[in-house]
JSON list of C-alpha atoms in Angstrom, two decimals:
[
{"chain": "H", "resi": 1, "resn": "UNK", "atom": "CA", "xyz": [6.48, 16.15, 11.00]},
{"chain": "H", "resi": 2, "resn": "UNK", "atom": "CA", "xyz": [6.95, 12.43, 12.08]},
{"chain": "H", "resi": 3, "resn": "UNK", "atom": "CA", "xyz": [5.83, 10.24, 10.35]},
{"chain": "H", "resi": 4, "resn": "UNK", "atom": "CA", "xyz": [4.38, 6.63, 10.81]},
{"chain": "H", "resi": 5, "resn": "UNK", "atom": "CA", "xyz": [6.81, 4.70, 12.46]},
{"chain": "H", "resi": 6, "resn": "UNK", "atom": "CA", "xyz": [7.17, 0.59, 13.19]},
{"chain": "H", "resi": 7, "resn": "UNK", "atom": "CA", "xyz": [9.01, -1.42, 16.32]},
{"chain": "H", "resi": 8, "resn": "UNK", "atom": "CA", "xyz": [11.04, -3.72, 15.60]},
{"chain": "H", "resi": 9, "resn": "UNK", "atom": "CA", "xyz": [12.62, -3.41, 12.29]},
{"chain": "H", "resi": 10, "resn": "UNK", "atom": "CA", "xyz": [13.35, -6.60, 11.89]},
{"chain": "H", "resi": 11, "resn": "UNK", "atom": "CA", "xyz": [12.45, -9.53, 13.77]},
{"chain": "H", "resi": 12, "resn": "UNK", "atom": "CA", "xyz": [13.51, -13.21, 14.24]},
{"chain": "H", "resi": 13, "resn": "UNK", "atom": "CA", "xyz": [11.84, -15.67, 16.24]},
{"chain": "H", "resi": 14, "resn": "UNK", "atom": "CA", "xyz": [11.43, -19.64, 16.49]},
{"chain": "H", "resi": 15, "resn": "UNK", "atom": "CA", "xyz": [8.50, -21.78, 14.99]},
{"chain": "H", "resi": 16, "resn": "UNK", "atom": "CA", "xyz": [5.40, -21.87, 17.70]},
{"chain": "H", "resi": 17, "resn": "UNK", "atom": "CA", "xyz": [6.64, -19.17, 19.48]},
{"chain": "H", "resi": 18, "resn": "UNK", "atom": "CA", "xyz": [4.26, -15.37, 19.98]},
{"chain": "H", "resi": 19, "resn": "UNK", "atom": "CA", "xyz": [5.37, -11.73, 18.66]},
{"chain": "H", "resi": 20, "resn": "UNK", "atom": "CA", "xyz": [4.43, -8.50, 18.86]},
{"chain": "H", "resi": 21, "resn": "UNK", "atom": "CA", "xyz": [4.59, -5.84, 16.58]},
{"chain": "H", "resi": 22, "resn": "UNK", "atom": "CA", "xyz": [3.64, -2.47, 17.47]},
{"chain": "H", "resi": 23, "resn": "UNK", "atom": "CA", "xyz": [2.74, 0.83, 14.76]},
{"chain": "H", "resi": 24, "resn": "UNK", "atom": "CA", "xyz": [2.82, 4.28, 16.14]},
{"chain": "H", "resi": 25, "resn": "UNK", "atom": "CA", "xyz": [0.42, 6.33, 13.41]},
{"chain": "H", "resi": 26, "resn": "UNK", "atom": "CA", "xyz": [0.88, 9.98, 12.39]},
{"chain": "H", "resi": 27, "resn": "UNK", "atom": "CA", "xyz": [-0.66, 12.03, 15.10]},
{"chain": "H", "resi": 28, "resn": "UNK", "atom": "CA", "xyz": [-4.54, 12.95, 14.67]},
{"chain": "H", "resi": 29, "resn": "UNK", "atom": "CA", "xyz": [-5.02, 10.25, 11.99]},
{"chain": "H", "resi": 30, "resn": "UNK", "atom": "CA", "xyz": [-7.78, 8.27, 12.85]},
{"chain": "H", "resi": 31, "resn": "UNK", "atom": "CA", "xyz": [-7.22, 5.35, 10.33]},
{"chain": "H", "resi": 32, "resn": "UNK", "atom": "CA", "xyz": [-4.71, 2.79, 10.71]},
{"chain": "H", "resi": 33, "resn": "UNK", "atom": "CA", "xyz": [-4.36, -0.28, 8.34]},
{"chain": "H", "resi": 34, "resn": "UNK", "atom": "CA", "xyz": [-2.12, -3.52, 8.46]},
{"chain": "H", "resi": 35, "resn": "UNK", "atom": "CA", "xyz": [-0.83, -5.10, 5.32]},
{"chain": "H", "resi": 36, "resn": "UNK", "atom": "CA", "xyz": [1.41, -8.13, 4.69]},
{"chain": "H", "resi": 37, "resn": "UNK", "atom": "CA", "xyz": [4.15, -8.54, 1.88]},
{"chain": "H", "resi": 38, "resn": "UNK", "atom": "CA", "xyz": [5.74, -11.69, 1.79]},
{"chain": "H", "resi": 39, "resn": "UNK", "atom": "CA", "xyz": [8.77, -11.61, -0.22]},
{"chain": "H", "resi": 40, "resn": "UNK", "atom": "CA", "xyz": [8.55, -10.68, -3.95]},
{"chain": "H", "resi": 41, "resn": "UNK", "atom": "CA", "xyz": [4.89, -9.92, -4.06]},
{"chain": "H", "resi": 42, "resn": "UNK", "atom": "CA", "xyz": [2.19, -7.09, -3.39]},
{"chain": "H", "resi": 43, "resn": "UNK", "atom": "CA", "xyz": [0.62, -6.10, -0.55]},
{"chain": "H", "resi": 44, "resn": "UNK", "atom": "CA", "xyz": [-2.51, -8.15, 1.62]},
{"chain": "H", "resi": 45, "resn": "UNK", "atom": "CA", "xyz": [-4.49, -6.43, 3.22]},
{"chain": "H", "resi": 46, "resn": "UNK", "atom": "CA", "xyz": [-4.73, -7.75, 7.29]},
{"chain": "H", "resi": 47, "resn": "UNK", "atom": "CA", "xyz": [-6.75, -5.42, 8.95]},
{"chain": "H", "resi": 48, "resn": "UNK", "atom": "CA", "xyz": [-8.44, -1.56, 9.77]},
{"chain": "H", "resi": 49, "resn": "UNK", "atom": "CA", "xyz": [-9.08, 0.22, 12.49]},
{"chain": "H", "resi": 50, "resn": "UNK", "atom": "CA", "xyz": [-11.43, 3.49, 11.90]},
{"chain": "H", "resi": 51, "resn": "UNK", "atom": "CA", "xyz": [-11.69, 6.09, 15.19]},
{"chain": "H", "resi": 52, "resn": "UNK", "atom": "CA", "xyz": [-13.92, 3.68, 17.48]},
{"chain": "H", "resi": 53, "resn": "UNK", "atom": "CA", "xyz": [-15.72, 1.58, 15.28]},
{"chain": "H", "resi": 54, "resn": "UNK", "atom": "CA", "xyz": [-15.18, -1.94, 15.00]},
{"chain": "H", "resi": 55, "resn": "UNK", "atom": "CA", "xyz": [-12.08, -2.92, 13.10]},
{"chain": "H", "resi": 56, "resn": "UNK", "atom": "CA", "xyz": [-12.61, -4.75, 9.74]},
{"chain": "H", "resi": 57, "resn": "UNK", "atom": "CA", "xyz": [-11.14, -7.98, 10.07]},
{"chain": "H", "resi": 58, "resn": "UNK", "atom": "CA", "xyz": [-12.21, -9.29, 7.04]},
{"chain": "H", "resi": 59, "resn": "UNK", "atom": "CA", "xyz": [-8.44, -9.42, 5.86]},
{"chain": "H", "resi": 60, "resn": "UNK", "atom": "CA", "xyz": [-6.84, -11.81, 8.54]},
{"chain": "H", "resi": 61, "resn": "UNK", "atom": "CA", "xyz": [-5.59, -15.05, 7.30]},
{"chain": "H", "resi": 62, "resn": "UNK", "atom": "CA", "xyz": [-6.26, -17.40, 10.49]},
{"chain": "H", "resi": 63, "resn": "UNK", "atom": "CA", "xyz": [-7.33, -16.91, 14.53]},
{"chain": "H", "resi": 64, "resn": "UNK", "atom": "CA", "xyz": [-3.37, -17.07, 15.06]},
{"chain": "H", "resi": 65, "resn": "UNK", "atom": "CA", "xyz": [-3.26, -13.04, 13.98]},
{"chain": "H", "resi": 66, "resn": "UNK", "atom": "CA", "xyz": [-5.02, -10.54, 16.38]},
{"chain": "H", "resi": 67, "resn": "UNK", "atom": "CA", "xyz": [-4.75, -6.71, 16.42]},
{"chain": "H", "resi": 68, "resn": "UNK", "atom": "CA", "xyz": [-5.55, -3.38, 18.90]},
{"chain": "H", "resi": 69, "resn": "UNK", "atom": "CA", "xyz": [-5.48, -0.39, 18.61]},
{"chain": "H", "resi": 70, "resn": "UNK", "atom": "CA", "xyz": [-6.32, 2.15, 21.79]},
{"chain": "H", "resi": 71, "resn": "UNK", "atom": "CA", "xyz": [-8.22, 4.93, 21.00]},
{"chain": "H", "resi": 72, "resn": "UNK", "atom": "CA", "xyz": [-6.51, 6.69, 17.74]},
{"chain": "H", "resi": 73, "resn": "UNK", "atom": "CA", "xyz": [-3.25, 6.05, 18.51]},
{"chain": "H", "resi": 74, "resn": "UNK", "atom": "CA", "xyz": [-1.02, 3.28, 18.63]},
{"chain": "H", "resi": 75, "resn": "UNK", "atom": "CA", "xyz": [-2.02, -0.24, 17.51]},
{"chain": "H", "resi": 76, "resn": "UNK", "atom": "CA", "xyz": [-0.25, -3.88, 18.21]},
{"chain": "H", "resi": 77, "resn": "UNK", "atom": "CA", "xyz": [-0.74, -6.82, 15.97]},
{"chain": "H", "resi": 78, "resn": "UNK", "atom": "CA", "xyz": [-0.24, -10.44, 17.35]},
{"chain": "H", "resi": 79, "resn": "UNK", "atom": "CA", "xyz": [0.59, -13.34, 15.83]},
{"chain": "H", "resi": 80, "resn": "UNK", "atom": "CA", "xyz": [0.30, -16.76, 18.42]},
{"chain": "H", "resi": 81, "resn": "UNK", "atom": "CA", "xyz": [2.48, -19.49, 17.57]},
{"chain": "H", "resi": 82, "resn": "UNK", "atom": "CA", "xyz": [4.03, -18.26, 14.68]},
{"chain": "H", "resi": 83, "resn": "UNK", "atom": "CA", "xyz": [4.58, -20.68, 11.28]},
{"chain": "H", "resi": 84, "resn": "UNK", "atom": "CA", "xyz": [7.09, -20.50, 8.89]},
{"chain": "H", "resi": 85, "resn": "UNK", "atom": "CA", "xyz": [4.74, -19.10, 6.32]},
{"chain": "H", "resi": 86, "resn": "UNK", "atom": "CA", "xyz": [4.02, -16.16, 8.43]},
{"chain": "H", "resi": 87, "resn": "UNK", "atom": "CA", "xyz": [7.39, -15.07, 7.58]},
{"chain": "H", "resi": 88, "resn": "UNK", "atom": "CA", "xyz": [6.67, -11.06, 5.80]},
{"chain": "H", "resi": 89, "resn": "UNK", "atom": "CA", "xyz": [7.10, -7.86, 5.93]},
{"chain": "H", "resi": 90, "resn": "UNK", "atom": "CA", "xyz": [4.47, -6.32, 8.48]},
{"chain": "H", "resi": 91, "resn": "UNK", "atom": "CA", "xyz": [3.25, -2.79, 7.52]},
{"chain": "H", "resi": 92, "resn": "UNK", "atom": "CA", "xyz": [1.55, 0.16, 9.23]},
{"chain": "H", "resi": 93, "resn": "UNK", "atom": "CA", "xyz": [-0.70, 2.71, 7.22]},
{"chain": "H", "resi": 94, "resn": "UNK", "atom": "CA", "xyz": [-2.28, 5.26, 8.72]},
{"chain": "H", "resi": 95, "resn": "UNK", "atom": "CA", "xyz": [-5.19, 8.22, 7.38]},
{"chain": "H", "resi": 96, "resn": "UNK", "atom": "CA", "xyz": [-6.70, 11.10, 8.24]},
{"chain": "H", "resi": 97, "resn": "UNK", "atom": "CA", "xyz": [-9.69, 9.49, 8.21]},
{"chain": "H", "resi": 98, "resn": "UNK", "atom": "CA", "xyz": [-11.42, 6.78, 6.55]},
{"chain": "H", "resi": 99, "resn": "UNK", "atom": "CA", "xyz": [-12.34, 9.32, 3.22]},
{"chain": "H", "resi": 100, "resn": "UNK", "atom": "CA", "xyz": [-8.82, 10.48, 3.11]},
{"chain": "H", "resi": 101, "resn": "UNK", "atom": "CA", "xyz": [-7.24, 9.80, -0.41]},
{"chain": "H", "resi": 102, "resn": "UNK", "atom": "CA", "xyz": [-3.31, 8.87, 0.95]},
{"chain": "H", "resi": 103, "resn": "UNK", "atom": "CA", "xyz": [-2.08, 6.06, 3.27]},
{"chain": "H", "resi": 104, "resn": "UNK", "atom": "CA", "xyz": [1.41, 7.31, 4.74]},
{"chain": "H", "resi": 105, "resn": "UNK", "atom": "CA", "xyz": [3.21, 3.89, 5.12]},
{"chain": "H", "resi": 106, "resn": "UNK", "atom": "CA", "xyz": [5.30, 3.32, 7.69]},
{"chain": "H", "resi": 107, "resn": "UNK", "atom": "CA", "xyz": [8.83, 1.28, 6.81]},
{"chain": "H", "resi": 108, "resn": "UNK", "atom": "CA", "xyz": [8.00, -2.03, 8.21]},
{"chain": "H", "resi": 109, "resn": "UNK", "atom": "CA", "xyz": [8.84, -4.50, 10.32]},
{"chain": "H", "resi": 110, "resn": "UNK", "atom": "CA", "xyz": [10.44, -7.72, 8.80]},
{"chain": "H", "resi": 111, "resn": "UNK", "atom": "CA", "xyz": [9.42, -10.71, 10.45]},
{"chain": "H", "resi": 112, "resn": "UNK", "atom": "CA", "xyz": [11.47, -13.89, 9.91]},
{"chain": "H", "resi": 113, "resn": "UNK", "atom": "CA", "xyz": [9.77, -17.47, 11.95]},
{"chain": "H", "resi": 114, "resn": "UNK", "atom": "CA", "xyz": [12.60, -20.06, 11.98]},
{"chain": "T", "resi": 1, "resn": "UNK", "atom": "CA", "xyz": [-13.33, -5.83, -6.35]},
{"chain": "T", "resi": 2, "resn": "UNK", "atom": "CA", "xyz": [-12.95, -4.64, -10.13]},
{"chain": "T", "resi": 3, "resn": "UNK", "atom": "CA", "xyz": [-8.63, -5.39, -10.80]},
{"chain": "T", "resi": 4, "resn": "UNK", "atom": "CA", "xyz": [-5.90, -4.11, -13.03]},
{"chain": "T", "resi": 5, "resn": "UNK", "atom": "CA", "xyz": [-3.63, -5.24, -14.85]},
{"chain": "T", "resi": 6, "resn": "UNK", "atom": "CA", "xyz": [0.06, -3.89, -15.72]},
{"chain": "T", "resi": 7, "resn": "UNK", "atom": "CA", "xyz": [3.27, -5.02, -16.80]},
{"chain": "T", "resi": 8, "resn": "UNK", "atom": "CA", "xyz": [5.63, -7.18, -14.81]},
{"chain": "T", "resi": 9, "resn": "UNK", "atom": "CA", "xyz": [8.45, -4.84, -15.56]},
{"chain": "T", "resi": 10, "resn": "UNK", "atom": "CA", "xyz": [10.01, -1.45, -17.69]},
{"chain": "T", "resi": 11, "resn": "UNK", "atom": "CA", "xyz": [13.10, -0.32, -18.18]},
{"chain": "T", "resi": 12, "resn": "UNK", "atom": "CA", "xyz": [13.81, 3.84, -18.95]},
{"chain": "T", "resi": 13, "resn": "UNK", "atom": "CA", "xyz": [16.98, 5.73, -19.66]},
{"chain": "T", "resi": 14, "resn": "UNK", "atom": "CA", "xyz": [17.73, 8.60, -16.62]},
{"chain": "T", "resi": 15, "resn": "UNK", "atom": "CA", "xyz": [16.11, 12.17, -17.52]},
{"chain": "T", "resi": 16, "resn": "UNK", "atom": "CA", "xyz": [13.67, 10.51, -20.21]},
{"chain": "T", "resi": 17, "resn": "UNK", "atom": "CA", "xyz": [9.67, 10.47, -19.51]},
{"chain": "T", "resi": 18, "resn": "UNK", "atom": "CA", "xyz": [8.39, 7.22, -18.34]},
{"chain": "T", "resi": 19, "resn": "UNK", "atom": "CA", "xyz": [4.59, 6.07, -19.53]},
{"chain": "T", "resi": 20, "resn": "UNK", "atom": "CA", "xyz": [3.62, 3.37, -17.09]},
{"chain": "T", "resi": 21, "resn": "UNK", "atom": "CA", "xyz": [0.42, 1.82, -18.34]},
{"chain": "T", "resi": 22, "resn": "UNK", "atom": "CA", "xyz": [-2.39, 0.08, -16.42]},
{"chain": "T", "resi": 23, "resn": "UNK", "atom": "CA", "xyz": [-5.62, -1.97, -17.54]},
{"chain": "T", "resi": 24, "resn": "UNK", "atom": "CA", "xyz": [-8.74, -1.56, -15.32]},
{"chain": "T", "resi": 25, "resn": "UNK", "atom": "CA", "xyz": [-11.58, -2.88, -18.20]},
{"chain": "T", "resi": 26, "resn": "UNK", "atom": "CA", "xyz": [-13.89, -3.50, -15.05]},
{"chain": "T", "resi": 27, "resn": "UNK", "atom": "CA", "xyz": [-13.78, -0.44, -13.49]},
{"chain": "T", "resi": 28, "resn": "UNK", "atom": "CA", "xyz": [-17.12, 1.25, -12.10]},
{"chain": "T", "resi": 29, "resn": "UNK", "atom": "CA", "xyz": [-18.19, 4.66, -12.39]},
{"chain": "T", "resi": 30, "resn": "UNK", "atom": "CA", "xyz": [-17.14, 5.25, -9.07]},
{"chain": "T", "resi": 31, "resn": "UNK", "atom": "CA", "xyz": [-13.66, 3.88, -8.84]},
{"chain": "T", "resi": 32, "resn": "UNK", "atom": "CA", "xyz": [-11.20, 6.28, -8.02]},
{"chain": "T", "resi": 33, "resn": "UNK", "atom": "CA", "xyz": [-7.65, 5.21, -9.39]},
{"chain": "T", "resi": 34, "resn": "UNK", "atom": "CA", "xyz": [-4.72, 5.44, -7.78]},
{"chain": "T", "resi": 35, "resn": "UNK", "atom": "CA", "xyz": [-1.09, 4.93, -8.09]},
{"chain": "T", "resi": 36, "resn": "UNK", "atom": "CA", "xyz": [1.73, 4.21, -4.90]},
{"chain": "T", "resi": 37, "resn": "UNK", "atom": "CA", "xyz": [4.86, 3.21, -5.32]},
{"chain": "T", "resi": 38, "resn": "UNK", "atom": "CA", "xyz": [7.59, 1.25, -3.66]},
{"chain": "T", "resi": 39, "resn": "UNK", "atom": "CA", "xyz": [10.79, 1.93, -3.29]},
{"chain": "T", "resi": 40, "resn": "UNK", "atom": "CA", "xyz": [13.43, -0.59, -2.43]},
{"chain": "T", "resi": 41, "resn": "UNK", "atom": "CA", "xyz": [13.29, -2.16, 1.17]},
{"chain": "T", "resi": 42, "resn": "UNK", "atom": "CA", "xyz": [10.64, 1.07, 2.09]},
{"chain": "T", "resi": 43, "resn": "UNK", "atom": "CA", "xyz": [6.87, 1.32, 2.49]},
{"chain": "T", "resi": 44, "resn": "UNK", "atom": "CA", "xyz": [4.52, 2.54, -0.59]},
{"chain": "T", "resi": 45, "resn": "UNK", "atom": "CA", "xyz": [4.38, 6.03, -0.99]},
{"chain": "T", "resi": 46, "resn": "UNK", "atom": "CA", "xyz": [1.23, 7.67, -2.71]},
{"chain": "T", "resi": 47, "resn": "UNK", "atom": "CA", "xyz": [1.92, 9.04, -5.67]},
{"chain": "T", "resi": 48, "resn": "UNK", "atom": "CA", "xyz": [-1.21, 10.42, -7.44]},
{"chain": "T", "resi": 49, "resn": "UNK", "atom": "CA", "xyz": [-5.24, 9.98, -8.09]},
{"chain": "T", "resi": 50, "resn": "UNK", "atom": "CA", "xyz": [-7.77, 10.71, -9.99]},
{"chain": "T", "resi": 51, "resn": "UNK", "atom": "CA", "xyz": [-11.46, 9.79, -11.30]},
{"chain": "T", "resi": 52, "resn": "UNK", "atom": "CA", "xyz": [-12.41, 10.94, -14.84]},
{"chain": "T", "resi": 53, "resn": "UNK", "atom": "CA", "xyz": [-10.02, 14.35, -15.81]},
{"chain": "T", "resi": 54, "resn": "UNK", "atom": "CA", "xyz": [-6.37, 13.83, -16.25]},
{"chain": "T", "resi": 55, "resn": "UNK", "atom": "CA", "xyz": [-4.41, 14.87, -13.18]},
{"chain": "T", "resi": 56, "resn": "UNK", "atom": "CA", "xyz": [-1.00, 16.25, -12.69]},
{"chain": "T", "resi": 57, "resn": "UNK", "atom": "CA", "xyz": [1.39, 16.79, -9.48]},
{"chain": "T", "resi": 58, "resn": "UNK", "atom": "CA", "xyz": [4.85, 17.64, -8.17]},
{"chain": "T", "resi": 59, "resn": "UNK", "atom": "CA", "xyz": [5.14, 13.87, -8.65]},
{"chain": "T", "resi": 60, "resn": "UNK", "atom": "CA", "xyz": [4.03, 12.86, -11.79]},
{"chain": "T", "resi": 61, "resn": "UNK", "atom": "CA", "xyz": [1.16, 13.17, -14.42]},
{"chain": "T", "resi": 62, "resn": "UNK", "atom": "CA", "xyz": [-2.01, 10.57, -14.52]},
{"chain": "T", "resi": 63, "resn": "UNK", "atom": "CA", "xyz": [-3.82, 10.24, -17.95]},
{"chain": "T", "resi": 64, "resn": "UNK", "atom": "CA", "xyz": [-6.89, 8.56, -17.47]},
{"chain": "T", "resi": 65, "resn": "UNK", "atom": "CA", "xyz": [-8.66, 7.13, -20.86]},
{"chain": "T", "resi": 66, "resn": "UNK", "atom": "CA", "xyz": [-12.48, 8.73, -22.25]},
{"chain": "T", "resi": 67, "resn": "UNK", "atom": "CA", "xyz": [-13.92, 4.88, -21.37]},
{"chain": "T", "resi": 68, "resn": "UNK", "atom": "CA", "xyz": [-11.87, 5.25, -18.06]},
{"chain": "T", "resi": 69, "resn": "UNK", "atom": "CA", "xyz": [-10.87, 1.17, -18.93]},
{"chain": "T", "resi": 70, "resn": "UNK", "atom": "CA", "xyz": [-7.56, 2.36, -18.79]},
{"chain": "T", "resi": 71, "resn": "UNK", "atom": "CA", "xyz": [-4.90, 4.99, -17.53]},
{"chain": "T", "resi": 72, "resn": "UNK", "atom": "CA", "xyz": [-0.96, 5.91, -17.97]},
{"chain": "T", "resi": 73, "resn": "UNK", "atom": "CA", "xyz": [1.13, 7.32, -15.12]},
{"chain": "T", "resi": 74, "resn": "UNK", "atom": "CA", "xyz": [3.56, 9.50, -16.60]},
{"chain": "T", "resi": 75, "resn": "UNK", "atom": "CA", "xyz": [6.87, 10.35, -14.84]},
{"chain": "T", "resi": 76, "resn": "UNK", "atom": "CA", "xyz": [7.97, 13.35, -16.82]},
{"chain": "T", "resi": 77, "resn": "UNK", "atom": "CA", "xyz": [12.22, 12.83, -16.62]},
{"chain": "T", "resi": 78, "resn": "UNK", "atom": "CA", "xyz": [13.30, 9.93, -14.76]},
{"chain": "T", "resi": 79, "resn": "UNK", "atom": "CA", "xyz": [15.69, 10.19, -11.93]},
{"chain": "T", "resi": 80, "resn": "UNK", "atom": "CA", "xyz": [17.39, 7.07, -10.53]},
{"chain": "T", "resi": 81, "resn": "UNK", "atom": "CA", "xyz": [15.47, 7.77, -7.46]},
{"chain": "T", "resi": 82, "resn": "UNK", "atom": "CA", "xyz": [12.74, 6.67, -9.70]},
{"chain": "T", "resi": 83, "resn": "UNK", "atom": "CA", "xyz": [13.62, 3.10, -9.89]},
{"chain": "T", "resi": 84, "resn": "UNK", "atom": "CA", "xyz": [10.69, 0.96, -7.97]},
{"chain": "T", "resi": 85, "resn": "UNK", "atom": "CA", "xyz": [7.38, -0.92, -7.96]},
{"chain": "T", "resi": 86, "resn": "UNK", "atom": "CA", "xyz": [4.79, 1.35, -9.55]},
{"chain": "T", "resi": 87, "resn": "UNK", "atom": "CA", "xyz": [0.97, -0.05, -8.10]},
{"chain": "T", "resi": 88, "resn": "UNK", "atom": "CA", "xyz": [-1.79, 0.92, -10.02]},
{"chain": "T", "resi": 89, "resn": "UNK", "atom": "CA", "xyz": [-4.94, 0.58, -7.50]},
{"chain": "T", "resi": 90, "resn": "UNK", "atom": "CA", "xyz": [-8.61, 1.23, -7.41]},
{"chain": "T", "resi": 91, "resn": "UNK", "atom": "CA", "xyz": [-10.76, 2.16, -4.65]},
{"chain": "T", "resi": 92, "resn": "UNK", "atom": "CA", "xyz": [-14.26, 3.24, -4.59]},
{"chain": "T", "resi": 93, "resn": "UNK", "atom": "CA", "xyz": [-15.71, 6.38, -3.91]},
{"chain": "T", "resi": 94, "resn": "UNK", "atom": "CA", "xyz": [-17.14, 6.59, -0.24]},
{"chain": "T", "resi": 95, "resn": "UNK", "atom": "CA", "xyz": [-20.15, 8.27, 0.49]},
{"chain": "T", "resi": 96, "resn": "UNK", "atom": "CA", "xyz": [-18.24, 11.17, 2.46]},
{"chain": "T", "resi": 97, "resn": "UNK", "atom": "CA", "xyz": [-16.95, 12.18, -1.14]},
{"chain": "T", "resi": 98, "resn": "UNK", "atom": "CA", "xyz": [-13.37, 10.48, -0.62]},
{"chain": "T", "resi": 99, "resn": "UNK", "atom": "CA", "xyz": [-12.20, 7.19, -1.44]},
{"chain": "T", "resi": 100, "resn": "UNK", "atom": "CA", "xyz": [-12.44, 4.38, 1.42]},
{"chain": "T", "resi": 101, "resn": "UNK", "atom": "CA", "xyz": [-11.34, 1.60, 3.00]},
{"chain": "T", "resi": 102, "resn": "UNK", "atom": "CA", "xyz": [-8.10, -0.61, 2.38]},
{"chain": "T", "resi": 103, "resn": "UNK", "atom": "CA", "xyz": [-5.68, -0.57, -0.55]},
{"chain": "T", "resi": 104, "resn": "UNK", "atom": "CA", "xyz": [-5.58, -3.85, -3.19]},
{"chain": "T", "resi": 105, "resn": "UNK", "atom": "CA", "xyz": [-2.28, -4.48, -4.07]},
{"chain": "T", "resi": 106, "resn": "UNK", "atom": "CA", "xyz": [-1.80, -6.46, -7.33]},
{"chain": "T", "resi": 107, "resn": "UNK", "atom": "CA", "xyz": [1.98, -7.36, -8.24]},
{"chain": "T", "resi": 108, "resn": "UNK", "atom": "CA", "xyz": [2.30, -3.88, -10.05]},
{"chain": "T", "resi": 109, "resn": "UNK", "atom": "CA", "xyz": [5.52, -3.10, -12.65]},
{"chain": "T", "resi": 110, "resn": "UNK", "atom": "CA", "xyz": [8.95, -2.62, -11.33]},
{"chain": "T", "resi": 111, "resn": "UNK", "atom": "CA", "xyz": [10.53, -0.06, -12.88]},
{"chain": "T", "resi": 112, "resn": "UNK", "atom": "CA", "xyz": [14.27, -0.17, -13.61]},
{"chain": "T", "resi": 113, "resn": "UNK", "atom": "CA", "xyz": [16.03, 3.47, -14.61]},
{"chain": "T", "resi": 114, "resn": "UNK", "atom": "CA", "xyz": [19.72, 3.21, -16.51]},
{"chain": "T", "resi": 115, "resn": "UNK", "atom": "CA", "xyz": [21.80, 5.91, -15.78]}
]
């Protein structure tokens, strides 16, 4: 079946300026997490969404970076006037649920602030 | 959170086993450990888990130490489609039996296979 997938792949925008990126999780999971790679190193953890209890936000590194997610389906995470540093890849995990044992990654979405 | 600890890098020849090792001295009883992996320019995949009793897959083979301080991912003949970042990760047990909540990424050890 289809798996997680992530819009865009890649993209570029200008110093100050807002984007969007948008994760479309494997149908019926109710868990969803964002992570943040910048280049050469692991994984952070942003944020996660479990069926319709409040997200934990406990990963987000500043007000700039907000995130939805509408019911158990597809989620958007926001960054406001994007910096430099906020340059990453932008991942999408989703689970069954929030026991599940595997996180089906999606491929990403490569963010690059000018 | 309790950490681990694993090599920067390894290096195996193709169709030999691979031992991948990983410190976790702080672990708790209830720490399940897990191991993803990365391949180049993708997301993690999962690879394996387990708690206490050595595990085994279509994937690869998880030894897991008597003390539990430590554990060994085994990749039984290395393919070149082996060649990635190897995370060793633990996450505690939740009370609905599974393990919960978001992954902790440390560095992990890239693996490099020679044909």
């Amino acid at each position: 079946g289809a798996g997680v997938s992530q819009s865009p792949s890649n993209k570029v925008t200008e110093k100050g300026k807002d984007v969007e990126l948008r994760c479309d999780p494997i149908s019926g999971h109710t868990a969803l997490y964002w992570y943040r790679q910048r280049l050469g190193q692991g994984l952070e953890f942003l944020i996660y969404f479990q069926g319709n209890s409040a997200p934990d936000k406990s990963g987000l590194p500043s007000d700039r970076f907000s995130a939805e997610r509408t019911g158990e389906s597809v989620s958007t995470l926001t960054i406001q006037r994007t910096q430099q540093e906020d340059s990453a890849v932008y991942l999408c995990a989703s689970s069954l649920d929030r026991d599940s044992y595997e996180q089906y990654f999606g491929p990403g979405t490569r963010l690059t602030v000018t | 959170d309790a950490k681990t600890t694993q090599p920067n890098s390894m290096e195996s020849n193709e169709e030999e086993p691979v031992h991948l090792p990983c410190n976790h001295s702080t672990i708790s009883g209830t720490d399940y450990i897990h191991w993803y992996r990365q391949l180049p320019s993708q997301g993690p995949e999962y690879v394996i888990h387990g708690l206490t009793s050595n595990v085994n897959n279509r994937m690869a083979s998880l030894a897991i130490a008597e003390d539990r301080k430590s554990s060994t991912l085994i990749l039984h003949r290395a393919t070149l489609r082996d060649a990635a970042v190897y995370y060793c990760i633990l996450r505690p047990l939740s009370v609905g039996g599974g393990s919960q909540g978001n992954l902790i990424f440390g560095k992990g050890t890239k693996l490099s296979v020679k044909p």
